[in-house]
Coordinates of C-alpha atoms and ligand atoms in Angstrom, one line a residue:
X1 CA 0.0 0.0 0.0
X2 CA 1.5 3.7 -0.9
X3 CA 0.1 6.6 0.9
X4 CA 0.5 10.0 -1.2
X5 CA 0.3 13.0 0.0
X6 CA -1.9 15.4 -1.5
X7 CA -3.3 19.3 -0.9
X8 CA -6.5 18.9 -2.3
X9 CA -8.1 15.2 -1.7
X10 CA -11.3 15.8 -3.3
X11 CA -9.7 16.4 -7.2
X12 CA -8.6 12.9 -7.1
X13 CA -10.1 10.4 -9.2
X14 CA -10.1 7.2 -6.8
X15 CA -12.7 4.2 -6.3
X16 CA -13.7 5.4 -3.0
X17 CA -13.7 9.0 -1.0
X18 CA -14.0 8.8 2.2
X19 CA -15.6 11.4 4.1
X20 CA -16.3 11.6 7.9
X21 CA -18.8 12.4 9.9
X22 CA -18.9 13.4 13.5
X23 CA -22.3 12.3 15.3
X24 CA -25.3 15.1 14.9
X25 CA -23.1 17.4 12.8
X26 CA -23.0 18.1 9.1
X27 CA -20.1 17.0 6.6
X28 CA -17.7 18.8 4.3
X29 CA -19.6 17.0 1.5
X30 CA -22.5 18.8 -0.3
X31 CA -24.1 15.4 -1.2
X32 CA -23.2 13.4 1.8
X33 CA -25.0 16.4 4.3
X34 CA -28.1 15.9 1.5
X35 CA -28.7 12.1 0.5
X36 CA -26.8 10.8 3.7
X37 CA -28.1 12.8 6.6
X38 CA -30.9 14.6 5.5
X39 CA -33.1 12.2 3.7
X40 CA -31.7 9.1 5.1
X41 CA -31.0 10.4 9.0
X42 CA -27.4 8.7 9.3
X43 CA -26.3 9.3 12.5
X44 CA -22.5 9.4 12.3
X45 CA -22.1 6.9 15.5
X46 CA -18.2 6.0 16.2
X47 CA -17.3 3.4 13.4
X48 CA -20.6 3.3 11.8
X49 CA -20.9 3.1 7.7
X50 CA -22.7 4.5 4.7
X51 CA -21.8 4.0 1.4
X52 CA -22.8 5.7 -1.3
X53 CA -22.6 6.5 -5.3
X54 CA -21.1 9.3 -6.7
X55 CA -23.1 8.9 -10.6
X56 CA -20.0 10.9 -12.2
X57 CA -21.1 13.9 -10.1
X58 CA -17.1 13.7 -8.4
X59 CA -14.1 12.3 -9.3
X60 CA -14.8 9.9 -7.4
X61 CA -16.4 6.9 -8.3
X62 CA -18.3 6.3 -4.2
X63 CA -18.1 8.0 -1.0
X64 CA -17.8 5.7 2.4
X65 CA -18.9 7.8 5.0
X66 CA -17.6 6.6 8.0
X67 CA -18.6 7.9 11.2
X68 CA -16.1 9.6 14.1
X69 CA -18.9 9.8 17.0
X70 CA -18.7 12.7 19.4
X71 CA -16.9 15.2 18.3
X72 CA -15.7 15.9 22.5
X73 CA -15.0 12.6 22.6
X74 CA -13.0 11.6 19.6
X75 CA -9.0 11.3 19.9
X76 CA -5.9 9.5 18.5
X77 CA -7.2 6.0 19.2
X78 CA -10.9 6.6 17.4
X79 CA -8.6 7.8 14.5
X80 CA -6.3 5.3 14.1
X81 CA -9.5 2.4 14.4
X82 CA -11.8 4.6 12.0
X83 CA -9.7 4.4 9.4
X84 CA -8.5 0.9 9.9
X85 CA -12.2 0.4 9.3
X86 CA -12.3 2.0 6.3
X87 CA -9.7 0.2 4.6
X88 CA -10.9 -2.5 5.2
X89 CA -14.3 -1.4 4.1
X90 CA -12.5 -0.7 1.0
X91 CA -10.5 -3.4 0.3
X92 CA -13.1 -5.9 0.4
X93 CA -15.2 -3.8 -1.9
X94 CA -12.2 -4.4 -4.3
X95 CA -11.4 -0.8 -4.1
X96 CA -7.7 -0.1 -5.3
X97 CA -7.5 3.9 -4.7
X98 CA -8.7 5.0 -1.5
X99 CA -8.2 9.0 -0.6
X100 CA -9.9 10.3 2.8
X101 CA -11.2 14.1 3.0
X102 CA -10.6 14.4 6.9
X103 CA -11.8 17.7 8.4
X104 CA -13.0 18.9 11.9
X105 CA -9.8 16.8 13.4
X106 CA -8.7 18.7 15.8
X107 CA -4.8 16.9 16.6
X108 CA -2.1 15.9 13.8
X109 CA -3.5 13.0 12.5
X110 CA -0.3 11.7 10.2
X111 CA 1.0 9.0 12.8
X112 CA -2.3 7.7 13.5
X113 CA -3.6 7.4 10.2
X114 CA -0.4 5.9 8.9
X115 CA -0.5 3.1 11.8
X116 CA -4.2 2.2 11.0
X117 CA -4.1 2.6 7.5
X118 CA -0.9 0.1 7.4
X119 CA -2.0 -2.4 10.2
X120 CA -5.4 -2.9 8.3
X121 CA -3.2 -3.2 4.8
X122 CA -1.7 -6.4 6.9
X123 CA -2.8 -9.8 5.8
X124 CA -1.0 -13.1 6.0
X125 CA -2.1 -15.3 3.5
X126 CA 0.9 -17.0 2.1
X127 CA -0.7 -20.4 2.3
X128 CA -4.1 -19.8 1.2
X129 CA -4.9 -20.2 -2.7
X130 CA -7.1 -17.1 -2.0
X131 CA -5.4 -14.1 -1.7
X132 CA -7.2 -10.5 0.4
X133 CA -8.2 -8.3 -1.8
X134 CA -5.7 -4.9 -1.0
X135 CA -6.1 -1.3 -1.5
X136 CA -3.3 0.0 -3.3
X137 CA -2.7 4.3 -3.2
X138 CA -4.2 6.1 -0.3
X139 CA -4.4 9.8 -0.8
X140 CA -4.7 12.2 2.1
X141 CA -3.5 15.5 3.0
X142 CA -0.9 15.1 5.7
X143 CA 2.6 15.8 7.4
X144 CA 4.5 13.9 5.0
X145 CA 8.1 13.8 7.5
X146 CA 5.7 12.3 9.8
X147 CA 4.1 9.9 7.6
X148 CA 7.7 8.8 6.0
X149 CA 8.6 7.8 9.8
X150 CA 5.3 5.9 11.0
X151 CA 5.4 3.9 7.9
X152 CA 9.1 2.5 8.9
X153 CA 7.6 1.8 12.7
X154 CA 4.2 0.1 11.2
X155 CA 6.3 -1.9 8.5
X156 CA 9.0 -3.2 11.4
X157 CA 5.8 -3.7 13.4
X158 CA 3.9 -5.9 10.2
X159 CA 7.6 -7.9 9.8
X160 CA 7.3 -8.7 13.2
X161 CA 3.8 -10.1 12.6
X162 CA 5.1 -12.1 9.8
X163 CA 8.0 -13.7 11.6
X164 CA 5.1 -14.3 14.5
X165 CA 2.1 -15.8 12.2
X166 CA 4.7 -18.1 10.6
X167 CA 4.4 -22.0 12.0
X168 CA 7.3 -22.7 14.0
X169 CA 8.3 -25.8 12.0
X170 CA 10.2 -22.5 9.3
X171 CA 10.9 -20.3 12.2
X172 CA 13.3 -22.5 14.6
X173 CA 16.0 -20.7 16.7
X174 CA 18.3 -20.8 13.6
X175 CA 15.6 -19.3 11.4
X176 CA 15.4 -16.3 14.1
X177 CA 19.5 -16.3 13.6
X178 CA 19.2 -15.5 10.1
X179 CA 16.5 -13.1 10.5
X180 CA 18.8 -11.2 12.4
X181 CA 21.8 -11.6 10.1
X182 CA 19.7 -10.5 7.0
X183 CA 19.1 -6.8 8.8
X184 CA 21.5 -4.1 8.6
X185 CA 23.5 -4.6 11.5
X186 CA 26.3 -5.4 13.6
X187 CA 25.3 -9.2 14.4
X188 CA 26.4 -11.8 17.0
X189 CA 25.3 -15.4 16.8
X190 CA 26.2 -18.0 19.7
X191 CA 26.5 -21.7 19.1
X192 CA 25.8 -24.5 22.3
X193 CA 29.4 -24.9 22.7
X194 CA 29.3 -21.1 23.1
X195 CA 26.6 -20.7 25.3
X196 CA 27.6 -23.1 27.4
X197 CA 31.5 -21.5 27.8
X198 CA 29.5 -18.5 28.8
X199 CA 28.1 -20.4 31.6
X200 CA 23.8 -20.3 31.0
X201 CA 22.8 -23.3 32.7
X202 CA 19.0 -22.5 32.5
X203 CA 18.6 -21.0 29.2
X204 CA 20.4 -24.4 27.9
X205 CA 18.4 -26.6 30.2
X206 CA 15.1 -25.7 28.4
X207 CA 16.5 -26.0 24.6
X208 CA 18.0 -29.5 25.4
X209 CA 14.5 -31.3 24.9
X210 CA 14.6 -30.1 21.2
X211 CA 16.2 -31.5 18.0
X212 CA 16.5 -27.7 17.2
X213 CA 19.7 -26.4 18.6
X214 CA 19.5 -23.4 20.5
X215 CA 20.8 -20.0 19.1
X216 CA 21.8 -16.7 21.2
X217 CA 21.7 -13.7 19.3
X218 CA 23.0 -10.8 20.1
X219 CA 22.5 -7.1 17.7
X220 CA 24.4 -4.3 17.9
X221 CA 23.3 -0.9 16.7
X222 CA 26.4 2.0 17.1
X223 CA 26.4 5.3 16.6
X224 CA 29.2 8.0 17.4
X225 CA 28.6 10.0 21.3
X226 CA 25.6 8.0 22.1
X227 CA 23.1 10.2 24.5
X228 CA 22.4 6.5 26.6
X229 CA 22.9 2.8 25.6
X230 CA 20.6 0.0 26.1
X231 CA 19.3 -3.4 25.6
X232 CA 16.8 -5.3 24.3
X233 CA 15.6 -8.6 25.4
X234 CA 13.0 -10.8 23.4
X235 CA 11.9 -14.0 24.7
X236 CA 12.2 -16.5 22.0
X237 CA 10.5 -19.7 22.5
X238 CA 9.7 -20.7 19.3
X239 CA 7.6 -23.3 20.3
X240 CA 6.3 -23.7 23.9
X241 CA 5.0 -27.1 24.4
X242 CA 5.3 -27.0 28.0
X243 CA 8.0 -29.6 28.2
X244 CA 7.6 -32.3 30.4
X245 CA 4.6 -30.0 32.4
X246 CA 3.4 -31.0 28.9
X247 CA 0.4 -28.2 27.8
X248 CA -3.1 -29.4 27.5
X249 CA -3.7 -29.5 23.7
X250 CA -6.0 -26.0 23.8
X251 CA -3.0 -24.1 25.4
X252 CA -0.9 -25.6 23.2
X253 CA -2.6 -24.1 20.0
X254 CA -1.2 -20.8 20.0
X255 CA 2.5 -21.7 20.8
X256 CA 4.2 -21.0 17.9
X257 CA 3.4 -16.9 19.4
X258 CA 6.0 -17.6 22.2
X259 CA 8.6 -15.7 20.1
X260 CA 6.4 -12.9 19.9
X261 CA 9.2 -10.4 22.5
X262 CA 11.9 -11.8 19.8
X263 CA 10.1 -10.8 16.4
X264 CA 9.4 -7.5 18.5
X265 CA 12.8 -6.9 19.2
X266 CA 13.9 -7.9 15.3
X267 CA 11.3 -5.3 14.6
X268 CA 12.8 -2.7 16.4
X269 CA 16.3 -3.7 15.7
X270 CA 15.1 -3.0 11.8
X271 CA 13.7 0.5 12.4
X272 CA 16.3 1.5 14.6
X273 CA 18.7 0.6 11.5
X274 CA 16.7 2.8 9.2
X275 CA 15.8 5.7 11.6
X276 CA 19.4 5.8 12.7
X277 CA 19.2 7.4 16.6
X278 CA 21.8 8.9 18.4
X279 CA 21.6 6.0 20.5
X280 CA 23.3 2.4 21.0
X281 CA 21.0 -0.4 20.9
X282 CA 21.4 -4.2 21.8
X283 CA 18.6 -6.8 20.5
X284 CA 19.5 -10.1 22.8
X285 CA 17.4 -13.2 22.0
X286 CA 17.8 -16.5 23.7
X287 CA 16.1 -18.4 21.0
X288 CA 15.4 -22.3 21.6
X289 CA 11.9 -24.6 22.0
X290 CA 10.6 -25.9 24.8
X291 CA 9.9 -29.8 23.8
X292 CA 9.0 -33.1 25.6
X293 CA 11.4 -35.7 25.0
X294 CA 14.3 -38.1 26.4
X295 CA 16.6 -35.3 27.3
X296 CA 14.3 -32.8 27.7
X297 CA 14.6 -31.1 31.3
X298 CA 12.5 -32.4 34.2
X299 CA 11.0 -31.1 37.5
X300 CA 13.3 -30.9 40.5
X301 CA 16.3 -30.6 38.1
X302 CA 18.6 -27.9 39.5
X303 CA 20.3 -25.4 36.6
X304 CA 23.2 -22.9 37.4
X305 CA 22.5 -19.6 35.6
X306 CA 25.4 -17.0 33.8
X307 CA 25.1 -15.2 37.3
X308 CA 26.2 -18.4 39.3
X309 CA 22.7 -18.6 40.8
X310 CA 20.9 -22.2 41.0
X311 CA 17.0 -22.8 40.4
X312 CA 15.4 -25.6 41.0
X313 CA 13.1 -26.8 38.5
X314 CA 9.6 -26.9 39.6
X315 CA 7.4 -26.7 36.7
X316 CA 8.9 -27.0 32.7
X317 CA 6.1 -24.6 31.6
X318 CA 8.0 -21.8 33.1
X319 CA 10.9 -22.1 30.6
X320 CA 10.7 -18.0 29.4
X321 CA 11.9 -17.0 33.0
X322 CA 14.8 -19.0 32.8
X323 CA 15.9 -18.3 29.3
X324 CA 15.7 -14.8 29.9
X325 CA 17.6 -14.9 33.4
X326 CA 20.8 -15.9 31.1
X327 CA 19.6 -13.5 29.1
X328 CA 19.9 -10.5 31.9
X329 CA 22.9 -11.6 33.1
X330 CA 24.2 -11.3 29.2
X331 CA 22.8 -7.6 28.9
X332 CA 24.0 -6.9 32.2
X333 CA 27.8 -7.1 30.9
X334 CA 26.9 -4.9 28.3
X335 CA 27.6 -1.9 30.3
X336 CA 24.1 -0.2 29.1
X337 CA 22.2 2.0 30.8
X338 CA 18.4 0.4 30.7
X339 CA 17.6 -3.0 30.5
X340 CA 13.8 -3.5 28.8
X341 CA 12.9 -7.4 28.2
X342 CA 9.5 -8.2 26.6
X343 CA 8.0 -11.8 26.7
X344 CA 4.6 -13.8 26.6
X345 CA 5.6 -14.9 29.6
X346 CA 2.4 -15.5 32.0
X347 CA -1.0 -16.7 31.5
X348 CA -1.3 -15.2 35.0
X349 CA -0.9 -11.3 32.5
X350 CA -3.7 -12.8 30.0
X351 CA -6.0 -13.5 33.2
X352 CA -5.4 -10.2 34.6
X353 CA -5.8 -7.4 32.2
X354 CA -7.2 -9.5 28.7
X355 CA -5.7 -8.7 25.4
X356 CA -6.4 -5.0 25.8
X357 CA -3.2 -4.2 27.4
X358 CA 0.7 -5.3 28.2
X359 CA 1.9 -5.8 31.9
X360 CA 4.8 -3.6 32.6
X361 CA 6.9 -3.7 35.9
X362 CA 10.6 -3.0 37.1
X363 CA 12.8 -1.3 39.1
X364 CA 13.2 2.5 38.3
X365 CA 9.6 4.4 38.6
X366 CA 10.6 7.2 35.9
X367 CA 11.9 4.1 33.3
X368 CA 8.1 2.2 33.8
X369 CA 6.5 5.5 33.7
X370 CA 8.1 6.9 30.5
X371 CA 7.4 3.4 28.9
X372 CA 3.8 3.9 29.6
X373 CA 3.4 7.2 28.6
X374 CA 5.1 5.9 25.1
X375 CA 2.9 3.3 24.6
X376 CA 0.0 5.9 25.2
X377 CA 1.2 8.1 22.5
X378 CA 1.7 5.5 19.6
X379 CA -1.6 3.4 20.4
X380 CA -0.7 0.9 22.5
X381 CA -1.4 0.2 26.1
X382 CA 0.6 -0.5 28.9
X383 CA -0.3 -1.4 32.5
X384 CA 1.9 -1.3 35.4
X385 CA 1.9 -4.4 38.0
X386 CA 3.7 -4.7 41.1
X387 CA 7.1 -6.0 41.4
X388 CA 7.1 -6.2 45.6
X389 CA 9.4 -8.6 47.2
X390 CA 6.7 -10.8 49.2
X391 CA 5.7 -12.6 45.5
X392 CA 8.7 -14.3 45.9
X393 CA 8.3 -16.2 48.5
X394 CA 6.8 -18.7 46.9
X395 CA 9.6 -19.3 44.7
X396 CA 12.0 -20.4 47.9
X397 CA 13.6 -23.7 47.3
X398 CA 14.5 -26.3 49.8
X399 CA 17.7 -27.3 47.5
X400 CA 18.6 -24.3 45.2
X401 CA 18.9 -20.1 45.6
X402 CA 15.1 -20.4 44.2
X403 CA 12.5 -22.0 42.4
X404 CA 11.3 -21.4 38.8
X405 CA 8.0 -21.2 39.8
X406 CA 5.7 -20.8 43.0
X407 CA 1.9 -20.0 44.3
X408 CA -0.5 -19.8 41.2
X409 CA -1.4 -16.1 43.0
X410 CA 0.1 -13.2 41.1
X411 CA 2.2 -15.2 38.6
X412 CA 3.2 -12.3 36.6
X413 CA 4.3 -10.4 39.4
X414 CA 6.0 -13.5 40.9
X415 CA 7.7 -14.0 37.3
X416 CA 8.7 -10.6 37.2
X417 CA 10.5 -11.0 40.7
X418 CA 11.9 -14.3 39.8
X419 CA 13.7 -12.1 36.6
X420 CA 14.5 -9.5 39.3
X421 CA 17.3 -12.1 40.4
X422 CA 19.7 -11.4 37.2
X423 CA 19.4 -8.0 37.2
X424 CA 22.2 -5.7 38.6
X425 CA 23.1 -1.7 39.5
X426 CA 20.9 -0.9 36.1
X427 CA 17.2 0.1 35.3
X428 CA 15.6 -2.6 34.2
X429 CA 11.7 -3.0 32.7
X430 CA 9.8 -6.1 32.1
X431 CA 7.0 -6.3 29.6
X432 CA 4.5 -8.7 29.7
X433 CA 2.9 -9.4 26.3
X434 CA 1.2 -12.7 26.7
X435 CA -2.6 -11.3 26.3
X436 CA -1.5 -8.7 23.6
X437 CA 0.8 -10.6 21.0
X438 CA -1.6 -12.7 19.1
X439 CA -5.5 -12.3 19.0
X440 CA -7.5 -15.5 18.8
X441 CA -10.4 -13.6 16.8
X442 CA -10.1 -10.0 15.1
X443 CA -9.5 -6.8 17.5
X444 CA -10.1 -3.2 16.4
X445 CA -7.5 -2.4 13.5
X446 CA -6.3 -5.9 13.6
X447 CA -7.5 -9.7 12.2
X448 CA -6.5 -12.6 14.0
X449 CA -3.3 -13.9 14.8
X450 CA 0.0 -11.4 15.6
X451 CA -0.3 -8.2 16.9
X452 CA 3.1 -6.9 16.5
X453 CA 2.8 -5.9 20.0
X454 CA 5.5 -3.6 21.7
X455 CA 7.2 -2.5 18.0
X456 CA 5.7 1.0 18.0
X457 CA 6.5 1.7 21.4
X458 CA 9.9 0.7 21.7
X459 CA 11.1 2.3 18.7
X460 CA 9.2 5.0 19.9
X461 CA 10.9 5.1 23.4
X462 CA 14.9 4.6 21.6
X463 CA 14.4 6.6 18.3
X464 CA 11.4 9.6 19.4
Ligands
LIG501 N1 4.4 -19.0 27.1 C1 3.7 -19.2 28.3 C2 2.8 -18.0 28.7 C3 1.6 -17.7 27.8 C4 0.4 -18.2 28.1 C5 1.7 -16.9 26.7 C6 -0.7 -18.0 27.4 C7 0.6 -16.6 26.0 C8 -0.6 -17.1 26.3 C9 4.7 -19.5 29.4 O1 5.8 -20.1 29.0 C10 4.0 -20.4 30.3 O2 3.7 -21.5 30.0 N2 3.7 -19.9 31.6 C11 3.1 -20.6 32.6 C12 3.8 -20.4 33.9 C13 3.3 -21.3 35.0 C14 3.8 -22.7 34.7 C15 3.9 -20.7 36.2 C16 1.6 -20.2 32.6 O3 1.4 -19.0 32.5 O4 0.8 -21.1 32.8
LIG502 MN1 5.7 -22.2 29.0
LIG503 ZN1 6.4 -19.8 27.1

């Protein structure tokens, strides 16, 4: 999909105009205010349709009105899931040129309209005979610097979604390794001999069940006088069976998603490498499956992390925790200022707050804060959880410095301060994207399947 910038949207001869309408107020559009309102009381309700034909009156060949709601109670979000709508709308009307007359909007609209026109655009349908029908020009009148930027973040942010949808028998650790190879930077890939010289016990402990050797990947993004450094850390399971604390086959479905944090952190890695900030950037992924088999890990097994810690193994199914604690204490070394890891790492996240937002926790207030207020800007939402001490007590061990897992109570706060353990003298932020990575059925702007989640606003937070 290419989105032009034009002055004047209504000389453009396209398949569809569309026009909105706020609820209870007239349009900019002569024949929409008469055959639409007037004679056929449309009401303009947030999200609502009318389609109509133009008879060679406009350039256009129809006009999808498409209604904002309140005008006091419109904002960013509406925008972004109005015209998500619309292309949609218009792509399965077979449309090809799109251009949208937007007026009465009272905020820049460039960034929203590019994520929504670009995460509706999104379809993976490599394997179906049937291909979506796309829209291909949109025309609008926009800040085009704007626009140029927020289609790099929505296409890093689609890429992602493609590396997420994807079945995990293509995208295996080694697949994520060349992924990472193919983008435009400095690039690090550990072998097991490797990983296990540097000493992580518990990353290796839950990618020895799997025919698919592990991979650690490490990306490097330099610049000259940096302003801060940090890393990013995906988790990336690439398929979560549960191990040995097999998954019931339901919970098991969705598994390929548990690389989601790593496809985000490839996504980011790829903007950052386009958008070039005055800032250093490490991507860390400890990529491996969790699988059931003769040497696959078992409950009560005790694993010695990078950090020299021990855990004793209480339940398999907890396998992101201890990939990423070899994964902290790697990003630790790095000498970086933040540490920000994102994961589908509790079901315990899900329960709590749906798929309508990402748990977010750590140890620096302003870090967790400005993370928020990010994700709040580009469209996404964030929701802090506490990190106190007391949810670890139910990960003491009788025979090792802890346990993997504890009381069912809390588990995403309990995972968080189980992740707390490799972490040391830097501010650190853990995102939990287990309810927000993939969608079971369509969501606003997006269909089923991978969200992306977490692209937007960690590009956001590095690049501005
Ligand atoms: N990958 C899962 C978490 C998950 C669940 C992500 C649902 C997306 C949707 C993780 O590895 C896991 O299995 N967690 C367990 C932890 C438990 C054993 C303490 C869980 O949440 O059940
Ligand atoms: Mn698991
Ligand atoms: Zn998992």
């Amino acid at each position: 999909m290419n989105i032009n910038i034009v002055q004047n949207v209504s000389d453009i001869n396209c398949d569809i105009l569309v026009v909105n309408m706020f609820e209870g107020e007239k349009t900019n559009s002569e024949i929409v205010n008469h055959y639409v309102i007037e004679k056929d009381n449309f009401e303009g309700k947030f999200s609502q349709t009318y389609l109509l034909q133009t008879y060679d009156k406009l350039p256009a060949r129809k006009i999808l009105v498409i209604g904002f709601g309140k005008k006091d109670e419109f904002n960013p979000d509406k925008l972004r899931e109005a015209v998500a709508k619309s292309i949609k709308k218009a792509a399965q009307m077979k449309a090809k040129s799109v251009a949208f007359s937007l007026e009465g909007v009272n905020f820049d609209y460039s960034e929203q309209f590019t994520y929504g026109a670009k995460i509706a655009d999104y379809s993976f349908d490599k394997y179906k005979s049937e291909k979506t029908d796309k829209v291909e020009d949109v025309y609008v009148a926009a800040n085009k610097e704007i626009v140029d930027k927020a289609i790099i973040v929505v296409d890093s942010m689609n890429f992602a979604r493609d590396l997420i949808n994807e079945s995990a028998q293509i995208v295996t650790p080694q697949y994520l390794a060349d992924v990472a190879e193919s983008l435009d930077i400095d690039v690090r890939i550990y072998e097991p001999d490797e990983i296990e010289k540097m000493g992580m016990g518990a990353y290796l402990a839950v990618a020895q069940g799997s025919k698919q050797q592990p991979r650690f990947i490490h990306m490097r993004y330099s610049c000259d006088n940096p302003v801060k450094k940090i890393a990013i850390i995906g988790k990336g399971i690439t398929f979560d069976s549960g191990g040995m604390d097999l998954k019931p086959a339901s919970s098991m479905l969705t598994m390929k998603d548990d690389m989601s944090g790593a496809a985000c952190v490839l996504g980011v890695m790829k903007a950052i490498a386009a958008l070039n900030p005055n800032v250093e950037v490490h991507g860390v992924i400890a990529a491996c499956e969790n699988m059931i088999s003769g040497c696959a890990y078992k409950p009560g097994d005790i694993l010695t992390a990078k950090n020299g810690k021990t855990i004793e193994v209480d339940n398999t199914d907890a396998e992101g925790r201890l990939t990423l604690a070899d994964a902290l204490c790697y990003a630790n070394e790095l000498g970086v200022d933040e540490i920000i890891d994102i994961a589908t790492l509790t079901g315990a996240c899900m329960v709590a707050l749906g798929t309508q937002a990402s748990g977010i926790m750590g140890n620096d207030e302003e870090l967790v804060r400005n993370l928020i207020n990010t994700a709040k800007h580009v469209g996404e939402r964030f929701w802090e959880l506490p990190l106190w001490d007391e949810y670890g007590d139910s990960l003491k061990s009788s025979f090792a410095d802890m346990k993997n897992t504890g009381s069912r109570w809390g588990g995403a706060s309990a995972a968080g301060v189980f992740l707390k353990n490799f972490v040391k003298d830097v501010k650190w932020a853990h995102i939990d994207i287990a309810g927000t990575a993939y969608f079971e059925k369509p969501q606003k702007e997006f269909i089923e399947g991978a969200a992306g989640a977490g692209v937007r606003t960690l590009v956001k937070y590095i690049a501005g």
